[in-house]
Tab-separated table of C-alpha atoms in Angstrom:
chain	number	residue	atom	x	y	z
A	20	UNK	CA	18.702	3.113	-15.372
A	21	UNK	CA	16.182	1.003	-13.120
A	22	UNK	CA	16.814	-3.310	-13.485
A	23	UNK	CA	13.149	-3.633	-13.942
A	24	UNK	CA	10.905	-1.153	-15.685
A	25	UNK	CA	7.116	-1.382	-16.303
A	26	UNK	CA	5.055	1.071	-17.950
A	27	UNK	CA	2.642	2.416	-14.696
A	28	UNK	CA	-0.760	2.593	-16.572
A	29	UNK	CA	-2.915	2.861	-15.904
A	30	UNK	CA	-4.095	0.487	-18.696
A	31	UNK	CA	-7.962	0.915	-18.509
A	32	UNK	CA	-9.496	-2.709	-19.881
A	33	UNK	CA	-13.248	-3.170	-20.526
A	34	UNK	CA	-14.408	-6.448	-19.086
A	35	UNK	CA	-14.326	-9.216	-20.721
A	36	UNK	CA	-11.455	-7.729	-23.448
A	37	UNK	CA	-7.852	-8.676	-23.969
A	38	UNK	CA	-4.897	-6.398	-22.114
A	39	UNK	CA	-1.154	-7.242	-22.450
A	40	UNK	CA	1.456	-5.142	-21.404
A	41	UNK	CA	5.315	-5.736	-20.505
A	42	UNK	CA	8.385	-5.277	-18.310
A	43	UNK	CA	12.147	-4.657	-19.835
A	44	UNK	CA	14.935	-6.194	-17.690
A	45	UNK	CA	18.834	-4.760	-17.876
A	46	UNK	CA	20.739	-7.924	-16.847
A	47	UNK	CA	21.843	-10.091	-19.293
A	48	UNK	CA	21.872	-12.804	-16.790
A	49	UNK	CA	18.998	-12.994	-14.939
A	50	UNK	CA	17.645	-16.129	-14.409
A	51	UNK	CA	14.201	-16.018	-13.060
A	52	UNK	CA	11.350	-13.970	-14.027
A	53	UNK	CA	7.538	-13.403	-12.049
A	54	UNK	CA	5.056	-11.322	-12.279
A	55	UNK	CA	2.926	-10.768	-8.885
A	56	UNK	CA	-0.408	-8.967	-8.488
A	57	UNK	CA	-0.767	-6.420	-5.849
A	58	UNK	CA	-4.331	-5.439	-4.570
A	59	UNK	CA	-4.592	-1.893	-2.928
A	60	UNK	CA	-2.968	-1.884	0.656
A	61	UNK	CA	-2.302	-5.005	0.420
A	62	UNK	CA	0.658	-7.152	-0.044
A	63	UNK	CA	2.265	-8.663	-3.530
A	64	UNK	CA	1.049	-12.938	-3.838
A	65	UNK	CA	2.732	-14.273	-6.849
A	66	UNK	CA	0.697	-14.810	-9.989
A	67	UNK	CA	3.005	-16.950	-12.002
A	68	UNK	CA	6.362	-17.966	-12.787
A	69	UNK	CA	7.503	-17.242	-16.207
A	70	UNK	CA	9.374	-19.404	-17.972
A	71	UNK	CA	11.408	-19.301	-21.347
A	72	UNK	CA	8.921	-21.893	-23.282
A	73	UNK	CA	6.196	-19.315	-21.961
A	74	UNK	CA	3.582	-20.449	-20.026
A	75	UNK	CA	-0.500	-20.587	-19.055
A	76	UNK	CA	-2.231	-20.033	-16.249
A	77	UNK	CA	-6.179	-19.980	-17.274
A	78	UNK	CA	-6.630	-16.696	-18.653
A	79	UNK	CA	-2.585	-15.814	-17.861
A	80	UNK	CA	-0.461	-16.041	-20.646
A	81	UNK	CA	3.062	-15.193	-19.422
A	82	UNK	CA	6.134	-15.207	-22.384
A	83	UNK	CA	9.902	-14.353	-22.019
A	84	UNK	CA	12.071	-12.760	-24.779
A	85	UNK	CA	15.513	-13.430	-23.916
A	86	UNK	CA	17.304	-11.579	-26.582
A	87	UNK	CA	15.147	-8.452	-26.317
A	88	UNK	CA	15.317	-8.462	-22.370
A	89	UNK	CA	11.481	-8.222	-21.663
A	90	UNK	CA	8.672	-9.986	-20.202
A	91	UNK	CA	5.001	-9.951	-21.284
A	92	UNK	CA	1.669	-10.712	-19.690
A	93	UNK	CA	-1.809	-11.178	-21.259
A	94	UNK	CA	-4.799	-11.295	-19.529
A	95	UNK	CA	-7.775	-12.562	-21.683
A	96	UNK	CA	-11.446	-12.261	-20.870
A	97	UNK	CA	-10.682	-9.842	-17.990
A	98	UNK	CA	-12.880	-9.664	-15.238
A	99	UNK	CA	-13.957	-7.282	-12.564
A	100	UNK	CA	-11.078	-8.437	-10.031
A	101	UNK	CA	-8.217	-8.448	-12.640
A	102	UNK	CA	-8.536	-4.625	-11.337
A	103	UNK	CA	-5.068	-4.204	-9.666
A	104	UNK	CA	-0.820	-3.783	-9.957
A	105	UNK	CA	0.883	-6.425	-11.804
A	106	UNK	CA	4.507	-6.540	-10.711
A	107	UNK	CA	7.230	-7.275	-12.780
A	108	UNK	CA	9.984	-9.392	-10.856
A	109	UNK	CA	13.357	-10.928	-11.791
A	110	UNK	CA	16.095	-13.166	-10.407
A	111	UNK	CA	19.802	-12.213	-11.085
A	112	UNK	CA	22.392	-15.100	-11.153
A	113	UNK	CA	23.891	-15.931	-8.348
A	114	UNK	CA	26.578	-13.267	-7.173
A	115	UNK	CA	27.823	-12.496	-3.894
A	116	UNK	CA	25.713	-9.214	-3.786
A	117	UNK	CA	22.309	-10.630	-5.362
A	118	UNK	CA	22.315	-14.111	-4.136
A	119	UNK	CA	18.508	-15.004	-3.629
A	120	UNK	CA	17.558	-11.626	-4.068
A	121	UNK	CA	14.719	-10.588	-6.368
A	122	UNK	CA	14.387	-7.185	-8.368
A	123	UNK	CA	11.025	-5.399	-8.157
A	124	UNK	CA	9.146	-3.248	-11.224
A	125	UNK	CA	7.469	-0.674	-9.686
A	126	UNK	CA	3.903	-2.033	-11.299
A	127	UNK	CA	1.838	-1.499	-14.030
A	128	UNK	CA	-1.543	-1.017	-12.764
A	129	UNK	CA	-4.816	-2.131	-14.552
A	130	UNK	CA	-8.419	-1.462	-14.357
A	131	UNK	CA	-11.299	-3.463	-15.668
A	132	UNK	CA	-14.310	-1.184	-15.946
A	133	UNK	CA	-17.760	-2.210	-16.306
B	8	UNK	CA	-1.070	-22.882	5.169
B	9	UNK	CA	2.315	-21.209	5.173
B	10	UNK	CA	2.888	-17.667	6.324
B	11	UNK	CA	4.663	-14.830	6.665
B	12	UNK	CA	3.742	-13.002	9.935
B	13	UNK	CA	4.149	-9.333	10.783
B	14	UNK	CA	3.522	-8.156	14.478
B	15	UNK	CA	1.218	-5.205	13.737
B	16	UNK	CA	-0.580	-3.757	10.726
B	17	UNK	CA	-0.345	-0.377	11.814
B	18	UNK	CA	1.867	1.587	13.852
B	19	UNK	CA	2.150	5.381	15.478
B	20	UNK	CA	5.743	6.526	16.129
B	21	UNK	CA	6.939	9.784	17.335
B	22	UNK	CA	9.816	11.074	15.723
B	23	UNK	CA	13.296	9.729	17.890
B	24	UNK	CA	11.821	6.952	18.834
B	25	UNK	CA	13.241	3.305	18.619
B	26	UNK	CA	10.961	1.328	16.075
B	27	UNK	CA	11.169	-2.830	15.944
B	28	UNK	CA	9.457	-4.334	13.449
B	29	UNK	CA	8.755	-8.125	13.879
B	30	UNK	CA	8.618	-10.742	11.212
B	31	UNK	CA	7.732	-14.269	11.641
B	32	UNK	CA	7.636	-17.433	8.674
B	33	UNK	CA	6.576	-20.414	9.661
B	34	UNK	CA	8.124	-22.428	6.373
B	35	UNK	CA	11.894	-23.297	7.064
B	36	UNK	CA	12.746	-20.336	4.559
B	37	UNK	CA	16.323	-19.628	4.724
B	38	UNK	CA	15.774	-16.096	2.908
B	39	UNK	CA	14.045	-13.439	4.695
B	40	UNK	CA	14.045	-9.858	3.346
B	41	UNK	CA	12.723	-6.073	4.500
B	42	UNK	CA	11.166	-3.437	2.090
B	43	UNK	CA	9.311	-0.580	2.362
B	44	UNK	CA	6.849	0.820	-0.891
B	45	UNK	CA	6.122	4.171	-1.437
B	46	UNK	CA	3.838	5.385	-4.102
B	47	UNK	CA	5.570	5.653	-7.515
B	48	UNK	CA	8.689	4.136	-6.466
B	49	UNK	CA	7.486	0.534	-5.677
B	50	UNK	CA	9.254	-2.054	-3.442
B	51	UNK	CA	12.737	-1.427	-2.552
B	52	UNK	CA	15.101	-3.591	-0.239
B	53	UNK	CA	16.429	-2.646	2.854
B	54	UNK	CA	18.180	-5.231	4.553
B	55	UNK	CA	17.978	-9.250	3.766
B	56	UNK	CA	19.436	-12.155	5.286
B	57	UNK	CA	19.725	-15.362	3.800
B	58	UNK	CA	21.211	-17.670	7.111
B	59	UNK	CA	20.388	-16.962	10.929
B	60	UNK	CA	22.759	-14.080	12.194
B	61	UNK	CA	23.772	-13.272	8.721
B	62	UNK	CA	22.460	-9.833	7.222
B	63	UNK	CA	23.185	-7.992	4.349
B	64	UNK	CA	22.407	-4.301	3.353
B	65	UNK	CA	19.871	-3.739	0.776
B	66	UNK	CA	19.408	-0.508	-1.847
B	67	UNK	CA	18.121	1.838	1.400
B	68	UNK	CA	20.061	0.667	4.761
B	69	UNK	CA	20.698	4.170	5.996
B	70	UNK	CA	18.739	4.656	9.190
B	71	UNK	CA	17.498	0.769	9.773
B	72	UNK	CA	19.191	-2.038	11.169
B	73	UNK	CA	18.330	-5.458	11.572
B	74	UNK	CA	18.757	-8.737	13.820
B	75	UNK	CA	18.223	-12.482	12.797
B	76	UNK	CA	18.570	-14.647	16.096
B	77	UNK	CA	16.351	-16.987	14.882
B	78	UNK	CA	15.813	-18.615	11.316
B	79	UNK	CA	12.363	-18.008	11.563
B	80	UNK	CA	12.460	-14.373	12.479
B	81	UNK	CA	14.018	-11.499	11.222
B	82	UNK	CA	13.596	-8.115	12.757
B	83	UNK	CA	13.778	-4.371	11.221
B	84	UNK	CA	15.097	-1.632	13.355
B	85	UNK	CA	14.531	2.259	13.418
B	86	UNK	CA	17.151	3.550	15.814
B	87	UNK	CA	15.502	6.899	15.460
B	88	UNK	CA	12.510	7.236	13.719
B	89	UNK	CA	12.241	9.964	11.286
B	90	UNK	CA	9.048	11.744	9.062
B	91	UNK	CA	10.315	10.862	5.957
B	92	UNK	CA	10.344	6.503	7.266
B	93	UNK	CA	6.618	7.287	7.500
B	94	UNK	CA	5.790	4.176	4.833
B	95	UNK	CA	4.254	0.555	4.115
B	96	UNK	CA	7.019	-1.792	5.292
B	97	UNK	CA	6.623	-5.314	3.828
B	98	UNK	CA	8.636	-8.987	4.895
B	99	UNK	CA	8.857	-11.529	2.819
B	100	UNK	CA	11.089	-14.708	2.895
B	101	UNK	CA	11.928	-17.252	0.271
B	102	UNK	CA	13.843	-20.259	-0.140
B	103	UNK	CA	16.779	-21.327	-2.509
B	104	UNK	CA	18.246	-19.132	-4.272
B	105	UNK	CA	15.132	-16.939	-5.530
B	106	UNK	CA	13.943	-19.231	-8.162
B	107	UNK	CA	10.715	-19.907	-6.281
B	108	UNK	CA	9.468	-16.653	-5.756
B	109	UNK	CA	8.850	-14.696	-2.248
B	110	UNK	CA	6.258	-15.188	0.280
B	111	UNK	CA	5.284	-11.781	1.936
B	112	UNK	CA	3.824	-10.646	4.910
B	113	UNK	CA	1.034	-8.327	4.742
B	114	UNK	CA	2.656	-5.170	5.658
B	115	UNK	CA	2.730	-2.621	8.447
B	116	UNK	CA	1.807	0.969	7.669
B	117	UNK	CA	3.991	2.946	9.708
B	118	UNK	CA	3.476	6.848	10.230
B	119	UNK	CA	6.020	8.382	11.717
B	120	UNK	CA	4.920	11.651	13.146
């Protein structure tokens, strides 16, 4: 079983709707949780940090269910250049074999059509 | 701004030859980190290193190696470059202990032919 799974889409969004989708984590004890956006050939620049309160960023909603193991993101209002790979990313607790060391989804990708 | 730096964006290799792969952060990270992505199987780790001279094997070592002289540098070797390491190789570093997230480079496409 992979640490981080995502759902690959892709989720096809009309502009200006509402998408959400999410990412399931098998570690109890991971500690940190991200979710990055990847453009096409290009490389992954966080979006935000997630944290357990769930957070905002603008039209990013981010939210973390601890006892169900997943993360979600929602993306209201989407625009033209929310078109891309949303990564899924989590810490592990500090272990001599995962010390600093982040576990990639391998992306849900999204597409905001006209 | 800060910056992870990778020495070319794309690269030509016959297969046997010696590959390096240069990385270069400019932030005082002490966590620097290899990966290459493929389609449909997303970012997996190579090698890391989270202290100058200090490396440690990823999910994929076979066939790389790796050399951290410098804090601020961290290298990826192909001892003999094969087809099938035909890939986008990324570099990223971070600091702590992962809680703030990864800077990357911006990748070098590597075909191996």
């Amino acid at each position: 079983r992979k640490e981080v799974e995502q759902d690959p889409g892709p989720f096809n969004v009309p502009e200006g709707a509402t998408v959400a989708f999410n990412c399931t984590y098998s570690n109890s004890a991971s500690q940190s949780f991200f979710w990055y956006r990847q453009d096409c050939r290009k490389e992954p620049k966080l979006l935000m940090s997630v944290y357990s309160s769930g957070n905002e960023d603008g039209r990013f909603t981010a939210q973390l269910n601890r006892a169900s193991q997943y993360i979600s993101l929602l993306i209201r209002d989407s625009k033209l250049s929310d078109s891309a790979t949303y990564l899924c990313v989590v810490n592990n607790r500090r272990t001599t074999d995962s010390w600093g060391k982040l576990q990639f989804g391998a992306g849900t990708q999204v597409v905001v059509t006209p | 701004d800060v910056k992870v730096t990778q020495s070319s964006r794309y690269l030509v290799k016959r297969t046997g030859e010696k590959v390096f792969l240069e990385c270069v952060q400019d932030m005082d990270h002490e966590n620097m980190f290899w990966y290459r992505q493929d389609p449909g199987l997303g970012l997996r780790l190579i090698y890391f290193s989270y202290d100058v001279k200090m490396k440690e094997k990823g999910d994929i070592p076979e066939g790389y190696s790796v050399s951290r002289e410098k804090k601020e540098r961290f290298s990826l070797i192909l001892e003999s470059a094969s087809t099938n390491q035909t890939s986008m190789y990324l570099c990223a570093s971070s600091r702590g202990q992962g809680g703030y997230g990864y800077t990357f480079g911006s990748g070098t496409r590597l075909t191996v032919v």
